[in-house]
Each structure stands twice: as C-alpha cells, then as structure tokens.
Amino acid sequence: MKKIKLLVSVLTAGMLLTAQPVYAAGTGLMMNDAPVITAGGGQMQQSGGPGMSVGQSGPGTPGQAAVTAGSGNAGAPAGPAAVSGGATQSPVIVAGGGASSGAAAPGAGSNANAPGMPGADAAGQSSGENGMPGGELTPVGDSAAAGQEAQDGQAAQGGGRYVDPARPMVALTFDDGPQPSVGNRIMDTLAQYGGKATFFLVGDRVAGHASEVQRMVAEGHEVGNHTMNHKYLQKLGAAEIQSQVVRGNDAIQAACGVRPTLLRLPGGNNNATVRANTHMPMIQWSIDTLDWKTRNADRTVETVLNHVKDGDIILMHELYSQSGDAAVRLIPELVNRGYQLVTVSEMAAAKGHGLEAGKLYSAFH
C-alpha cells in the first residue's frame, strides 16, 4: 500500500510539473510569464496586462502586422487578445515584456554620424535626398524576454512569425516603388531568409503594379506611403501637403486593401507646416546608402555593413537594379550576423515605442 501511495504522489507531482501551459501561437496568451501579443490584420485589443496591440486591415484582406510589446514590466501576465477583422496572414508575436535595445551583433559598427551624411537641424529638416534626416531617438530600457527555447516551441506549434525584443534587429526600407523587377527579387530573398521589409510606395505608381503591392501585403511586408507624386512637401502649402498624403494612402489601399499607417517624406525634407499637416508618423532613417546616387551594389553593401547596429532604419530604393543586387547580398549577411529583419512597425513595437502622428523617427536604438 505504501508503494502505491508513493507512486501516486510521484505521478501527481509529474503532472503538476508538465501541466505548465504552452499555448499555441495565435491565441494571444502568454508564455513563461512574458506577454505574448498576436498581431495581423483586423483590430486587436488586449486586456489583463500591460502594453497594447494594434492591427489594421481592410475587410477580408490580409492585414499588416503592427504590434507593441509590454509596457516594461517584464514579468506581468497578459490577458487573452481579442482579434477581429478579415486578416489571413500569419500572426506576428512579440515575446517578452517591455522594451529592449538588444545587443549589437559582432562586427557591428557605430553610426552616430556616418561620414558624408549631413545632419538635420534642430527642427528636424534634412538637406535633400542624401541628407541624414532628423528624428526622435528615444532611449529605451532593458527587459527580460521569453527564452529562445520557449519561442521555438511556440513557433513549432503555431507556424507564426516571432520578433524577439532581446535580439538585435534592423528595418530594411525601400522607397519609390513599386518596381516589380527589383521588388520581387527583394521579396524572394526575404522569403528565403525569413525577413520582412517596409516598402514606401509612390501613389501614382501603384495602380500599374498592383499585383506586386498585393504580394507585399500577402507575405507580411509593410506598405507605407511615399506621397502621391513624390513632391517635396516642404515646398507646398498645407492643403497640398494633405492632398499628397491622403491621395497616396487612397491609391495604396485601392490596390491592396490595406491603408498605410506610416509616411516617408520625399527626401526626408520637412518643416513645421509639413509636420503639422501629414497627420501620420514620419519614418526617416539612420543609414542612408545613397544607392540612388552611386548605383553601385558594392558601395551600398559596404555602407550598410560598416555602420549597421541594432535599431537602425536603412534607406534603399526599389527603382534600381543595383539596389536589388545589393539587397540580395545584404539580407543573408545581416541574418548571418544575428539581425532580425523586421518592418518598421515591428521594430517600434519590439522597442516599446508608440508611433505618433506628426513626429519623425530615424531609428529605435
């Protein structure tokens, strides 16, 4: 009888140990006491824990991923996320609470002021297409993140996409598209290495290349607005600025069903009138490859690899074949160096930044 009681006790203890919940991806529940927030298309709300999550999608269309990590309380539990909308793309999950600056990958350099890239003035106005634009570089704190083993376990169950705030990441951004001969090559390589990018599209080019824009959304890339006609907004009045932004958003939404939430200013140029009338977060950059000027893949690759660090936003252009050549070389090398290739919204979320209309963002260091 004693042996039977002992066996029951052992079995009971084993059940308690193994009954710790490991939830399938897409449930919005947590793992290892760290908030796990599911994004994807549709409106998303989280209850019962810190942080918020945001998603956007047109009815019945694939949504763009947009997530925010927890509010800095790494161990606080998160409640289930309620998801609605017609999204069909795989969920994106940010594991771990709070913001994290991560650790730079070995060999990553400093890009405080890269040679040959003029800085912005106090108002955040850049000096042309090749100028280094101003922006908000808000310091972020460290946080605990779910263990890699736990993430791998969820990935195996849910087949979703995971952004780890504790690991270094960069956002590759491509302006002036769509241009299928270049953009499809970039997306092919990103698909091979599990990366995502942000494409800032010119509205008057979108209707002619709608299938490429639809592919961007279907594969989880972020589509942003680069105005309707690529006009330098600092030269325009308030009404025309608003028209360039709204018409660009309308054109992109008409092509793919997703309305952009981020704007890139042509040339990065801005002034007080621009900042007051775009009514969108404005995404600048911390590494300007000058690919539009050099049209040299080697120079573009060298510029990125010599300066890249965790939290950088990298500026390239979709129009040029040399930029495509550079991208298909950079993508595997950045992954090899330990960087996650994420969208701008994914990186802002993982770093604990909310993106506000009328503000400039150059990096998330």
Coordinates of C-alpha atoms in Angstrom, one line a residue:
M1 CA 0.0 0.0 0.0
K2 CA 2.9 2.4 0.8
K3 CA 4.4 1.7 -2.6
I4 CA 1.1 2.5 -4.3
K5 CA 0.7 5.8 -2.4
L6 CA 4.3 6.7 -3.3
L7 CA 3.7 6.0 -7.0
V8 CA 0.5 8.2 -6.9
S9 CA 2.5 11.0 -5.3
V10 CA 5.2 10.9 -7.9
L11 CA 2.7 10.8 -10.8
T12 CA 0.8 13.7 -9.3
A13 CA 4.0 15.8 -9.0
G14 CA 4.9 15.0 -12.5
M15 CA 1.6 16.1 -13.8
L16 CA 1.9 19.4 -12.0
L17 CA 5.4 20.0 -13.5
T18 CA 4.3 19.2 -17.0
A19 CA 1.0 21.0 -16.9
Q20 CA 2.6 24.4 -17.3
P21 CA 0.7 25.9 -20.2
V22 CA 2.4 26.3 -23.5
Y23 CA -0.2 27.9 -25.7
A24 CA -0.3 27.7 -29.5
A25 CA 0.6 30.8 -31.5
G26 CA -2.3 33.0 -32.3
T27 CA -4.1 32.6 -29.0
G28 CA -2.8 35.9 -27.6
L29 CA -1.9 34.2 -24.4
M30 CA 1.4 34.3 -22.6
M31 CA 4.3 32.0 -22.2
N32 CA 6.9 32.0 -19.4
D33 CA 5.2 34.9 -17.7
A34 CA 6.0 37.2 -20.5
P35 CA 3.3 38.9 -22.6
V36 CA 2.8 37.4 -26.0
I37 CA 0.7 39.6 -28.3
T38 CA -0.6 38.3 -31.6
A39 CA -1.0 40.8 -34.5
G40 CA -2.0 40.5 -38.1
G41 CA -4.9 42.1 -39.8
G42 CA -8.0 43.4 -38.1
Q43 CA -8.5 45.5 -34.9
M44 CA -6.8 43.9 -31.9
Q45 CA -7.3 44.6 -28.2
Q46 CA -5.5 43.2 -25.2
S47 CA -6.9 43.0 -21.7
G48 CA -5.5 41.9 -18.4
G49 CA -1.9 43.0 -18.9
P50 CA 0.4 45.9 -19.8
G51 CA 1.0 47.2 -23.3
M52 CA -1.3 47.5 -26.2
S53 CA -1.6 46.0 -29.6
V54 CA -2.7 47.5 -32.9
G55 CA -3.6 45.9 -36.2
Q56 CA -5.2 47.3 -39.3
S57 CA -6.8 45.6 -42.3
G58 CA -9.3 46.2 -44.9
P59 CA -12.4 44.0 -44.8
G60 CA -11.5 40.4 -45.8
T61 CA -8.0 41.3 -46.8
P62 CA -4.6 40.4 -45.4
G63 CA -3.5 42.8 -42.7
Q64 CA -0.3 44.5 -41.9
A65 CA 1.4 43.4 -38.7
A66 CA 1.6 46.1 -36.1
V67 CA 2.4 45.1 -32.5
T68 CA 3.6 46.7 -29.3
A69 CA 5.5 44.8 -26.6
G70 CA 4.6 45.1 -22.9
S71 CA 4.9 48.3 -21.0
G72 CA 8.2 47.5 -19.4
N73 CA 7.0 45.2 -16.7
A74 CA 8.7 42.1 -18.0
G75 CA 7.1 39.6 -15.7
A76 CA 3.5 40.9 -15.8
P77 CA 1.0 38.5 -17.2
A78 CA -1.0 39.4 -20.2
G79 CA -4.6 38.6 -20.8
P80 CA -6.0 37.0 -24.0
A81 CA -6.1 39.2 -27.0
A82 CA -9.4 39.6 -28.8
V83 CA -8.8 39.7 -32.6
S84 CA -11.3 40.7 -35.2
G85 CA -11.1 41.5 -38.9
G86 CA -10.5 39.6 -42.1
A87 CA -6.8 39.1 -41.9
T88 CA -5.3 36.0 -43.5
Q89 CA -1.6 36.4 -43.0
S90 CA 0.4 34.5 -40.4
P91 CA 0.4 36.0 -36.9
V92 CA 3.3 38.1 -35.6
I93 CA 4.2 37.5 -32.0
V94 CA 6.4 39.7 -29.8
A95 CA 7.7 37.6 -27.0
G96 CA 8.8 39.3 -23.8
G97 CA 7.6 42.3 -21.9
G98 CA 8.9 45.8 -22.1
A99 CA 11.4 47.4 -24.4
S100 CA 14.8 46.1 -25.1
S101 CA 17.7 47.7 -27.0
G102 CA 19.2 44.3 -27.6
A103 CA 22.9 43.7 -28.2
A104 CA 24.8 44.6 -31.3
A105 CA 25.9 41.8 -33.4
P106 CA 29.6 41.1 -33.6
G107 CA 31.3 43.3 -36.1
A108 CA 28.6 45.9 -36.0
G109 CA 29.9 49.4 -36.1
S110 CA 28.8 52.8 -34.8
N111 CA 26.6 55.0 -36.9
A112 CA 26.4 58.1 -34.7
N113 CA 27.4 60.3 -37.6
A114 CA 28.3 58.4 -40.8
P115 CA 30.8 60.2 -42.9
G116 CA 29.3 62.2 -45.8
M117 CA 25.8 62.3 -44.4
P118 CA 24.8 65.8 -43.3
G119 CA 22.9 66.0 -40.1
A120 CA 19.5 67.6 -39.6
D121 CA 18.9 71.0 -38.0
A122 CA 17.1 71.4 -34.7
A123 CA 13.7 71.5 -36.5
G124 CA 14.4 68.1 -38.0
Q125 CA 14.7 69.3 -41.6
S126 CA 17.1 67.4 -43.8
S127 CA 19.2 68.8 -46.5
G128 CA 18.0 66.9 -49.6
E129 CA 17.7 63.3 -50.8
N130 CA 21.1 62.3 -49.5
G131 CA 20.9 64.2 -46.2
M132 CA 20.7 62.5 -42.8
P133 CA 17.2 63.4 -41.6
G134 CA 16.4 64.4 -38.0
G135 CA 14.2 62.3 -35.8
E136 CA 13.4 61.1 -32.3
L137 CA 15.9 58.7 -30.8
T138 CA 14.3 58.0 -27.5
P139 CA 16.4 55.8 -25.2
V140 CA 14.7 52.5 -24.2
G141 CA 15.3 50.3 -21.3
D142 CA 16.3 46.7 -20.9
S143 CA 13.7 43.9 -20.4
A144 CA 13.5 40.2 -19.9
A145 CA 12.3 38.2 -22.9
A146 CA 11.0 34.7 -23.2
G147 CA 13.7 32.1 -23.7
Q148 CA 14.7 31.0 -27.1
E149 CA 13.6 27.5 -26.4
A150 CA 10.1 28.7 -25.5
Q151 CA 9.9 30.7 -28.7
D152 CA 11.0 27.8 -30.7
G153 CA 8.3 25.7 -29.1
Q154 CA 5.6 28.2 -29.9
A155 CA 6.9 28.6 -33.5
A156 CA 6.6 24.8 -34.0
Q157 CA 3.0 24.8 -32.8
G158 CA 1.7 27.9 -34.5
G159 CA 3.8 28.4 -37.6
G160 CA 3.7 32.2 -36.8
R161 CA 6.3 34.9 -37.0
Y162 CA 8.2 36.0 -33.9
V163 CA 10.1 39.1 -33.1
D164 CA 12.3 38.8 -30.1
P165 CA 12.9 42.2 -28.3
A166 CA 16.1 40.8 -26.7
R167 CA 17.8 40.1 -30.1
P168 CA 19.2 42.8 -32.4
M169 CA 17.1 43.9 -35.4
V170 CA 17.1 46.3 -38.3
A171 CA 14.4 47.6 -40.6
L172 CA 15.2 47.5 -44.4
T173 CA 13.1 50.1 -46.1
F174 CA 12.7 50.7 -49.9
D175 CA 11.4 53.9 -51.4
D176 CA 10.0 54.9 -54.8
G177 CA 8.3 51.7 -55.8
P178 CA 6.6 49.6 -56.7
Q179 CA 9.0 48.3 -59.3
P180 CA 8.4 44.6 -59.9
S181 CA 11.8 43.8 -61.5
V182 CA 13.5 44.9 -58.3
G183 CA 10.9 44.4 -55.6
N184 CA 10.1 40.8 -56.4
R185 CA 13.8 39.9 -56.2
I186 CA 14.0 41.5 -52.8
M187 CA 10.9 39.7 -51.6
D188 CA 12.1 36.4 -52.9
T189 CA 15.3 36.7 -50.9
L190 CA 13.5 37.9 -47.8
A191 CA 11.2 34.9 -48.0
Q192 CA 14.2 32.6 -48.2
Y193 CA 15.7 34.1 -45.0
G194 CA 12.5 34.8 -43.0
G195 CA 12.8 38.5 -43.2
K196 CA 10.3 41.3 -43.7
A197 CA 10.8 44.8 -45.1
T198 CA 8.9 48.1 -45.4
F199 CA 8.1 49.4 -48.8
F200 CA 7.3 53.1 -49.1
L201 CA 5.3 53.4 -52.3
V202 CA 4.5 56.3 -54.6
G203 CA 0.8 56.5 -55.1
D204 CA 0.8 57.2 -58.8
R205 CA 2.9 54.1 -59.5
V206 CA 0.7 51.7 -57.5
A207 CA -2.2 51.1 -59.9
G208 CA 0.2 49.9 -62.7
H209 CA 1.9 47.3 -60.4
A210 CA -1.0 46.3 -58.1
S211 CA 0.0 42.6 -58.1
E212 CA 3.4 43.4 -56.6
V213 CA 1.8 45.5 -53.9
Q214 CA -0.7 42.7 -53.1
R215 CA 2.2 40.3 -52.8
M216 CA 3.9 42.7 -50.3
V217 CA 0.8 42.5 -48.1
A218 CA 0.2 38.8 -48.5
E219 CA 3.8 38.0 -47.4
G220 CA 3.7 40.2 -44.3
H221 CA 5.7 43.1 -45.5
E222 CA 4.7 46.6 -44.5
V223 CA 3.4 49.1 -47.2
G224 CA 4.0 52.7 -46.4
N225 CA 3.1 56.0 -48.1
H226 CA 5.7 58.0 -50.0
T227 CA 3.1 60.6 -51.2
M228 CA 1.1 60.6 -54.3
N229 CA 3.6 62.2 -56.7
H230 CA 6.9 62.2 -54.8
K231 CA 6.7 66.0 -54.3
Y232 CA 9.0 67.7 -51.8
L233 CA 6.4 68.6 -49.2
Q234 CA 8.4 71.5 -47.6
K235 CA 7.7 73.5 -50.8
L236 CA 3.9 73.1 -50.6
G237 CA 1.1 74.7 -48.6
A238 CA -1.0 72.9 -46.0
A239 CA -3.8 71.9 -48.3
E240 CA -1.5 70.4 -51.0
I241 CA 0.5 68.5 -48.3
Q242 CA -2.7 66.9 -47.1
S243 CA -3.7 66.1 -50.6
Q244 CA -0.4 64.4 -51.4
V245 CA -0.7 62.2 -48.3
V246 CA -4.4 61.3 -48.5
R247 CA -4.3 60.5 -52.2
G248 CA -1.2 58.4 -51.7
N249 CA -3.0 56.4 -48.9
D250 CA -6.1 56.1 -51.1
A251 CA -4.1 54.7 -54.1
I252 CA -2.3 52.1 -52.0
Q253 CA -5.5 51.0 -50.2
A254 CA -7.3 50.7 -53.5
A255 CA -4.5 48.4 -54.8
C256 CA -4.1 46.0 -51.8
G257 CA -6.9 46.7 -49.3
V258 CA -4.6 48.0 -46.6
R259 CA -4.3 51.7 -45.7
P260 CA -0.8 52.7 -44.8
T261 CA -0.1 53.9 -41.3
L262 CA 3.4 55.2 -41.9
L263 CA 4.7 58.0 -44.2
R264 CA 8.1 58.6 -45.6
L265 CA 8.7 62.2 -46.8
P266 CA 10.4 62.5 -50.2
G267 CA 14.0 63.4 -49.5
G268 CA 13.2 63.4 -45.8
N269 CA 12.5 67.1 -46.2
N270 CA 10.2 68.8 -43.7
N271 CA 9.3 71.9 -41.9
A272 CA 6.7 73.0 -39.3
T273 CA 4.0 73.1 -42.0
V274 CA 4.8 69.6 -43.1
R275 CA 4.9 68.2 -39.6
A276 CA 1.5 69.8 -38.8
N277 CA -0.3 68.5 -41.9
T278 CA 0.7 65.0 -42.7
H279 CA -1.3 63.5 -39.8
M280 CA 0.9 60.4 -39.8
P281 CA 4.1 59.2 -38.2
M282 CA 7.0 60.1 -40.5
I283 CA 9.8 57.5 -40.8
Q284 CA 13.2 58.8 -41.6
W285 CA 16.4 56.7 -41.5
S286 CA 19.7 56.3 -39.6
I287 CA 21.7 54.7 -42.5
D288 CA 21.5 56.4 -45.9
T289 CA 23.0 54.1 -48.5
L290 CA 23.0 56.7 -51.2
D291 CA 22.1 53.9 -53.6
W292 CA 20.1 56.3 -55.8
K293 CA 23.2 58.3 -56.3
T294 CA 26.0 55.7 -56.6
R295 CA 24.0 53.0 -58.4
N296 CA 26.8 50.7 -57.1
A297 CA 25.9 47.5 -55.3
D298 CA 29.3 47.1 -53.7
R299 CA 29.2 50.6 -52.2
T300 CA 25.7 50.0 -50.9
V301 CA 26.6 46.8 -49.2
E302 CA 29.7 48.3 -47.7
T303 CA 27.8 51.3 -46.4
V304 CA 25.4 49.1 -44.5
L305 CA 27.8 46.5 -43.1
N306 CA 30.3 49.2 -42.0
H307 CA 27.7 51.1 -39.9
V308 CA 24.8 48.8 -39.0
K309 CA 23.7 48.4 -35.5
D310 CA 20.6 47.3 -33.5
G311 CA 17.6 49.5 -34.1
D312 CA 18.7 51.0 -37.4
I313 CA 16.4 52.0 -40.2
I314 CA 18.2 51.5 -43.5
L315 CA 17.2 53.6 -46.6
M316 CA 17.4 52.0 -50.0
H317 CA 15.4 52.4 -53.2
E318 CA 13.3 49.9 -55.2
L319 CA 13.8 51.6 -58.6
Y320 CA 17.3 50.5 -59.3
S321 CA 18.6 47.1 -60.3
Q322 CA 21.9 47.7 -58.4
S323 CA 19.8 48.2 -55.3
G324 CA 18.2 44.9 -55.8
D325 CA 21.7 43.3 -56.3
A326 CA 22.8 44.9 -53.0
A327 CA 19.7 43.7 -51.1
V328 CA 20.0 40.1 -52.1
R329 CA 23.6 40.2 -50.8
L330 CA 22.8 42.2 -47.6
I331 CA 19.8 40.1 -46.5
P332 CA 21.7 36.8 -45.9
E333 CA 24.7 38.6 -44.4
L334 CA 22.6 40.6 -41.9
V335 CA 20.9 37.4 -40.9
N336 CA 24.3 35.7 -40.5
R337 CA 25.4 38.5 -38.2
G338 CA 22.4 37.8 -36.0
Y339 CA 20.0 40.5 -37.0
Q340 CA 16.2 40.0 -37.3
L341 CA 14.9 41.7 -40.4
V342 CA 11.7 43.4 -39.4
T343 CA 9.2 46.0 -40.5
V344 CA 9.4 49.5 -39.1
S345 CA 6.2 48.9 -37.1
E346 CA 7.5 45.6 -35.8
M347 CA 10.7 47.2 -34.6
A348 CA 8.9 50.2 -33.0
A349 CA 6.7 47.7 -31.1
A350 CA 9.6 45.5 -30.0
K351 CA 11.5 48.5 -28.7
G352 CA 8.5 49.8 -26.8
H353 CA 7.8 52.9 -29.0
G354 CA 4.4 54.2 -29.9
L355 CA 4.4 55.9 -33.2
E356 CA 2.6 59.3 -33.1
A357 CA 1.2 61.4 -36.0
G358 CA 3.3 64.5 -36.8
K359 CA 6.5 63.1 -35.3
L360 CA 9.8 62.0 -37.0
Y361 CA 11.5 58.7 -36.3
S362 CA 15.0 57.9 -37.5
A363 CA 15.9 54.8 -35.5
F364 CA 14.9 52.8 -32.4
H365 CA 18.2 52.5 -30.6

